Coordinates of C-alpha atoms in Angstrom, one line a residue:
M1 CA 14.0 10.8 -9.6
P2 CA 16.7 11.5 -12.2
L3 CA 15.1 11.3 -15.7
L4 CA 16.2 11.1 -19.2
P5 CA 14.3 13.1 -21.9
S6 CA 11.2 11.0 -22.3
R7 CA 10.5 9.2 -25.5
S8 CA 6.9 10.3 -25.0
P9 CA 6.3 14.0 -23.9
S10 CA 3.0 12.9 -22.3
R11 CA 4.8 10.4 -20.1
Q12 CA 7.4 12.9 -19.1
N13 CA 4.6 15.4 -18.2
A14 CA 2.6 12.8 -16.4
L15 CA 5.5 12.3 -14.0
S16 CA 6.0 16.0 -13.5
R17 CA 2.3 16.2 -12.6
F18 CA 2.8 13.3 -10.2
L19 CA 5.6 14.9 -8.2
P20 CA 5.3 18.3 -6.6
R21 CA 7.5 21.0 -8.2
A22 CA 9.9 21.0 -5.3
A23 CA 10.6 17.3 -5.6
W24 CA 10.9 17.7 -9.4
R25 CA 13.8 20.1 -9.0
L26 CA 15.5 17.7 -6.6
A27 CA 15.4 14.9 -9.2
S28 CA 18.8 15.3 -10.8
L29 CA 21.5 12.8 -10.5
A30 CA 24.1 15.4 -9.5
A31 CA 21.9 16.6 -6.6
V32 CA 21.3 13.0 -5.5
A33 CA 25.0 12.1 -5.6
A34 CA 25.9 15.1 -3.5
S35 CA 23.2 14.5 -0.9
P36 CA 24.5 13.5 2.6
L37 CA 23.4 10.3 4.2
W38 CA 20.2 10.9 6.2
A39 CA 19.4 9.3 9.5
Q40 CA 16.3 8.7 11.5
E41 CA 15.4 6.6 14.6
A42 CA 15.4 2.9 13.7
P43 CA 11.7 1.7 13.4
T44 CA 10.6 -1.8 14.4
S45 CA 11.3 -4.7 12.2
L46 CA 10.5 -8.4 12.8
P47 CA 12.2 -11.4 11.1
I48 CA 9.7 -13.9 9.6
E49 CA 9.8 -17.4 8.2
L50 CA 7.2 -18.8 5.8
E51 CA 7.0 -22.4 4.7
T52 CA 5.6 -23.1 1.2
A53 CA 3.4 -26.0 0.2
D54 CA 6.4 -27.8 -1.2
G55 CA 8.5 -27.4 1.9
V56 CA 10.7 -24.4 1.1
I57 CA 11.4 -22.2 4.1
L58 CA 11.4 -18.5 3.0
S59 CA 13.0 -15.8 5.1
G60 CA 12.1 -12.2 5.3
T61 CA 11.4 -9.1 7.4
Y62 CA 8.2 -7.5 8.4
Y63 CA 8.1 -3.7 9.0
P64 CA 4.8 -2.8 10.6
A65 CA 3.6 0.7 10.0
T66 CA 3.3 3.2 12.8
D67 CA -0.2 2.7 14.4
A68 CA -1.0 -0.1 11.9
G69 CA -4.6 -1.0 11.7
R70 CA -7.4 -2.0 9.4
D71 CA -6.8 0.8 6.9
T72 CA -3.0 0.3 6.6
P73 CA -1.6 -0.4 3.2
I74 CA 1.0 -3.2 2.7
V75 CA 3.8 -3.5 0.2
V76 CA 5.6 -6.8 -0.6
M77 CA 9.2 -6.2 -1.8
L78 CA 11.0 -8.9 -3.9
A79 CA 14.7 -8.7 -4.6
D80 CA 16.6 -9.5 -7.8
E81 CA 18.3 -12.9 -8.5
D82 CA 21.3 -13.5 -6.2
E83 CA 20.4 -10.5 -4.0
S84 CA 19.1 -10.3 -0.4
P85 CA 16.0 -8.3 0.5
A86 CA 18.3 -6.3 2.9
V87 CA 18.7 -3.9 -0.1
F88 CA 15.2 -2.6 0.8
K89 CA 15.9 -1.8 4.4
N90 CA 16.1 2.0 4.1
L91 CA 13.1 2.3 1.8
A92 CA 11.0 0.0 4.0
E93 CA 11.8 2.0 7.1
R94 CA 10.9 5.2 5.4
L95 CA 7.6 3.8 4.3
Q96 CA 6.6 2.4 7.7
S97 CA 6.8 5.8 9.5
V98 CA 6.8 9.5 8.7
A99 CA 9.9 11.3 9.7
E100 CA 9.9 14.7 11.4
G101 CA 9.6 17.4 8.8
E102 CA 8.4 15.0 6.1
A103 CA 5.2 15.8 4.1
E104 CA 2.1 14.3 5.7
R105 CA 1.2 10.9 4.3
T106 CA 0.0 7.5 5.5
P107 CA 2.5 5.0 7.0
I108 CA 2.7 1.8 5.0
S109 CA 3.6 -1.7 6.3
V110 CA 6.3 -3.6 4.3
L111 CA 7.1 -7.2 4.0
T112 CA 10.5 -8.0 2.3
V113 CA 10.9 -11.6 1.2
A114 CA 13.7 -13.7 -0.2
L115 CA 12.2 -16.0 -2.7
R116 CA 13.4 -19.6 -3.0
G117 CA 17.1 -19.9 -3.7
Q118 CA 17.7 -16.3 -2.8
G119 CA 19.3 -14.8 0.3
D120 CA 18.6 -17.1 3.3
S121 CA 15.7 -18.9 1.6
T122 CA 17.7 -22.0 0.7
R123 CA 16.4 -24.5 3.2
V124 CA 13.9 -27.2 2.2
R125 CA 11.9 -29.6 4.5
T126 CA 11.8 -33.1 3.0
A127 CA 8.9 -35.5 3.2
D128 CA 10.3 -37.1 6.3
G129 CA 10.7 -33.8 8.1
E130 CA 14.5 -33.3 7.6
V131 CA 15.6 -29.8 6.7
I132 CA 18.4 -29.6 4.2
D133 CA 20.2 -26.6 2.9
R134 CA 20.5 -26.2 -0.9
R135 CA 22.6 -23.0 -0.8
G136 CA 24.4 -22.5 -4.1
A137 CA 22.0 -24.5 -6.2
R138 CA 21.5 -22.9 -9.6
L139 CA 18.0 -21.5 -10.2
Q140 CA 15.9 -23.3 -12.9
P141 CA 12.7 -22.2 -14.8
A142 CA 10.8 -24.6 -12.5
D143 CA 12.0 -22.5 -9.5
A144 CA 10.8 -19.3 -11.0
A145 CA 7.4 -20.8 -11.7
A146 CA 7.3 -22.0 -8.1
M147 CA 8.2 -18.5 -6.9
V148 CA 5.1 -17.1 -8.6
K149 CA 2.7 -19.8 -7.3
A150 CA 4.0 -21.5 -4.1
D151 CA 6.2 -18.7 -2.7
M152 CA 3.7 -15.9 -3.3
E153 CA 0.9 -18.1 -1.9
A154 CA 2.8 -18.5 1.3
V155 CA 3.2 -14.7 1.4
R156 CA -0.5 -14.3 0.9
R157 CA -1.4 -16.7 3.7
L158 CA 0.6 -14.4 6.1
L159 CA -1.0 -11.3 4.8
V160 CA -4.5 -12.8 5.1
A161 CA -3.8 -13.6 8.7
K162 CA -2.6 -10.1 9.4
N163 CA -5.6 -8.6 7.6
D164 CA -8.0 -10.7 9.6
A165 CA -6.1 -9.7 12.8
G166 CA -6.8 -6.1 11.9
E167 CA -3.1 -5.2 11.3
L168 CA -3.5 -4.2 7.7
N169 CA -5.9 -3.8 4.8
L170 CA -5.1 -6.5 2.2
N171 CA -7.3 -4.6 -0.3
R172 CA -4.5 -2.0 -0.3
L173 CA -1.7 -4.3 -1.5
G174 CA 1.3 -3.3 -3.6
Y175 CA 4.3 -5.2 -5.0
L176 CA 7.7 -3.8 -5.6
G177 CA 10.1 -6.0 -7.5
V178 CA 13.7 -5.6 -8.8
G179 CA 14.8 -7.5 -11.9
L180 CA 13.7 -11.1 -11.4
G181 CA 11.5 -9.9 -8.5
A182 CA 9.8 -7.5 -10.9
I183 CA 8.7 -10.2 -13.3
V184 CA 7.7 -12.5 -10.4
A185 CA 5.6 -9.6 -8.9
T186 CA 3.8 -8.9 -12.3
N187 CA 3.0 -12.6 -12.7
A188 CA 1.7 -12.8 -9.2
A189 CA -0.4 -9.7 -9.7
A190 CA -1.9 -11.4 -12.8
L191 CA -2.8 -14.5 -10.8
D192 CA -4.4 -12.2 -8.1
W193 CA -6.6 -10.5 -10.7
A194 CA -7.5 -13.8 -12.4
V195 CA -9.4 -14.9 -9.2
P196 CA -13.1 -14.8 -10.1
I197 CA -15.6 -12.7 -8.0
L198 CA -17.3 -15.0 -5.5
N199 CA -20.5 -14.6 -3.7
R200 CA -19.0 -15.6 -0.4
G201 CA -16.1 -13.4 0.7
K202 CA -13.3 -11.5 -1.2
Q203 CA -10.6 -13.8 -2.4
G204 CA -8.4 -11.8 -4.7
R205 CA -8.1 -8.6 -6.9
D206 CA -6.1 -7.0 -4.1
V207 CA -3.0 -5.8 -5.9
K208 CA -3.5 -2.1 -6.7
A209 CA 0.1 -0.9 -7.4
L210 CA 3.2 -2.3 -9.0
V211 CA 6.7 -0.7 -8.7
L212 CA 9.0 -2.4 -11.3
V213 CA 12.7 -1.7 -11.0
S214 CA 14.6 -2.7 -14.2
P215 CA 11.9 -5.2 -15.2
P216 CA 13.0 -7.8 -17.8
W217 CA 10.7 -8.8 -20.7
R218 CA 11.5 -12.5 -19.9
Q219 CA 13.7 -14.3 -17.4
L220 CA 14.1 -17.9 -16.2
G221 CA 11.1 -19.0 -18.2
L222 CA 8.8 -16.3 -17.0
E223 CA 7.2 -14.0 -19.6
M224 CA 5.8 -10.5 -19.4
L225 CA 3.5 -10.5 -22.5
P226 CA 0.8 -13.0 -21.3
V227 CA 0.5 -11.4 -17.9
L228 CA 0.4 -7.9 -19.2
R229 CA -2.6 -8.9 -21.3
Q230 CA -4.4 -10.0 -18.2
P231 CA -7.3 -7.5 -17.9
G232 CA -6.7 -6.6 -14.3
V233 CA -3.0 -5.9 -14.8
Q234 CA -3.7 -4.0 -18.0
S235 CA -6.3 -1.7 -16.7
E236 CA -6.7 -1.9 -12.9
I237 CA -3.2 -1.7 -11.5
E238 CA -1.2 1.6 -11.2
V239 CA 2.4 1.0 -12.4
L240 CA 5.7 2.8 -11.8
L241 CA 8.7 1.7 -13.8
T242 CA 12.2 3.0 -12.9
Y243 CA 15.5 1.9 -14.4
G244 CA 18.8 3.1 -15.8
G245 CA 17.6 4.5 -19.1
E246 CA 21.1 4.6 -20.7
D247 CA 21.1 0.8 -21.0
K248 CA 19.4 0.3 -24.4
A249 CA 18.4 -3.3 -23.8
V250 CA 16.6 -2.6 -20.5
A251 CA 15.1 0.6 -21.9
G252 CA 13.8 -1.5 -24.8
D253 CA 12.2 -4.1 -22.5
V254 CA 10.5 -1.3 -20.5
E255 CA 9.2 0.3 -23.7
R256 CA 7.5 -3.0 -24.7
I257 CA 6.0 -3.3 -21.2
V258 CA 4.7 0.3 -21.3
R259 CA 3.2 -0.2 -24.8
Q260 CA 1.3 -3.2 -23.5
L261 CA 0.0 -1.5 -20.4
E262 CA -1.1 1.6 -22.3
K263 CA -3.4 -0.4 -24.5
G264 CA -5.8 -0.7 -21.6
R265 CA -5.2 2.7 -20.1
P266 CA -6.8 6.2 -20.4
A267 CA -5.4 8.6 -22.9
P268 CA -2.1 10.2 -21.6
V269 CA -2.2 13.7 -20.2
D270 CA -1.9 16.5 -22.7
S271 CA 1.8 17.4 -22.8
T272 CA 1.0 21.1 -23.1
E273 CA -0.5 21.2 -19.6
E274 CA 1.5 22.8 -16.8
P275 CA 2.8 20.6 -14.0
A276 CA 0.7 20.7 -10.8
A277 CA 1.8 23.3 -8.4
E278 CA 3.2 22.4 -5.0
G279 CA 0.4 21.6 -2.6
E280 CA -2.1 20.5 -5.2
E281 CA -3.4 17.0 -5.3
P282 CA -2.9 15.7 -8.9
T283 CA -4.4 12.3 -9.8
P284 CA -1.5 9.8 -10.2
P285 CA -0.9 8.7 -13.8
S286 CA -1.9 5.1 -14.7
V287 CA 1.7 4.3 -15.9
V288 CA 4.7 6.3 -14.8
D289 CA 7.8 5.6 -17.0
A290 CA 10.8 7.0 -15.1
P291 CA 14.2 6.3 -16.6
G292 CA 17.3 7.6 -14.9
K293 CA 20.5 9.0 -16.4
S294 CA 22.5 5.9 -15.7
R295 CA 23.5 2.5 -17.1
L296 CA 23.1 1.0 -13.6
Q297 CA 20.1 -1.3 -13.0
G298 CA 18.2 -3.0 -10.2
S299 CA 19.3 -2.3 -6.6
A300 CA 22.4 -0.5 -7.9
W301 CA 20.2 1.9 -9.7
L302 CA 18.0 2.4 -6.6
K303 CA 21.1 3.1 -4.6
Q304 CA 22.3 5.7 -7.1
A305 CA 18.8 7.3 -7.3
G306 CA 19.1 7.8 -3.5
R307 CA 16.7 9.7 -1.4
A308 CA 15.0 11.5 -4.4
G309 CA 14.3 8.1 -6.0
E310 CA 12.9 6.7 -2.8
T311 CA 10.7 9.7 -2.3
A312 CA 9.2 9.3 -5.8
I313 CA 8.4 5.6 -5.0
I314 CA 6.9 6.6 -1.6
R315 CA 4.7 9.3 -3.1
F316 CA 3.5 6.9 -5.8
L317 CA 2.6 4.2 -3.2
D318 CA 1.0 6.7 -0.9
R319 CA -1.3 8.0 -3.7
T320 CA -2.2 4.7 -5.2
L321 CA -2.6 2.5 -2.0
A322 CA -3.4 5.0 0.8
G323 CA -5.3 7.6 -1.2
P324 CA -8.3 5.7 -2.7
D325 CA -11.2 4.3 -0.7
Y326 CA -10.5 0.6 -0.5
A327 CA -12.6 -1.1 2.1
W328 CA -11.3 -3.6 4.6
T329 CA -12.9 -7.0 4.5
Q330 CA -12.6 -10.2 6.6
R331 CA -11.0 -13.0 4.4
R332 CA -11.3 -16.2 6.4
L333 CA -15.1 -16.8 6.8
D334 CA -16.3 -19.6 9.1

């Protein structure tokens, strides 16, 4: 992934340890811009609809991993305000299967969701059963709060059903969010880790990885500070942040997020250490701060980062969701 000189040498070195040396050399914007389009056989994708407790009908797409089963990780992808989750199609297809010639890794299932008011998620079922379309309605802070609670709860119900059907391991859950989707994902992760440990069955503490693309410090009434202070988010979740580092406002927001996360993290890697050689198995860093040489943000930044940027995200998710030993457990107990 294209990188600016890091504000912290240890963070720069942490990312160099995370990516094999060959991928590190590829991560220049010039190389990405010159790369031809890549093609692979279209994997399976399934349209889905979810209805929230307050009647909003959410649309999305499910990309089941190759040979999905009880050990399969799952990543939920949330788009930015006024964008469709279709922006994730190529990344989702790359995650769900391993292309010929690609380094060995675990296929990951993906669920892309348009939150309320976004994409095709504009229909609402009224109390009398009528479905009305509110396309074009302006999002309000109450909508953002409902995204975190009602929308993500509807997502969780689907994932619990697929977990209990043996199609995935909910204990290997990751969120990827862009812009507004990033702050919704972080708030939802905090709710997940706030669930108390119960004697009868596992109920939460499932989110193990966050990929935040151009994350804002605050948006539509949602705030980062309180959720970054949640103990699980601060010390248990692996985080990758990627954005156009030449936008000072966004870079400033990310710097504040990283500072909060690092308060509950291990000491950063010594910057004098050599990057891991190709083929070695380095431990992924707790927080990867990966700015790019661009002013672009959100899905535009992801598009510019191209295949090298996607590969960095895929490697991060493979190591943080597929690598550790997270046991599958039944969720709905009779």
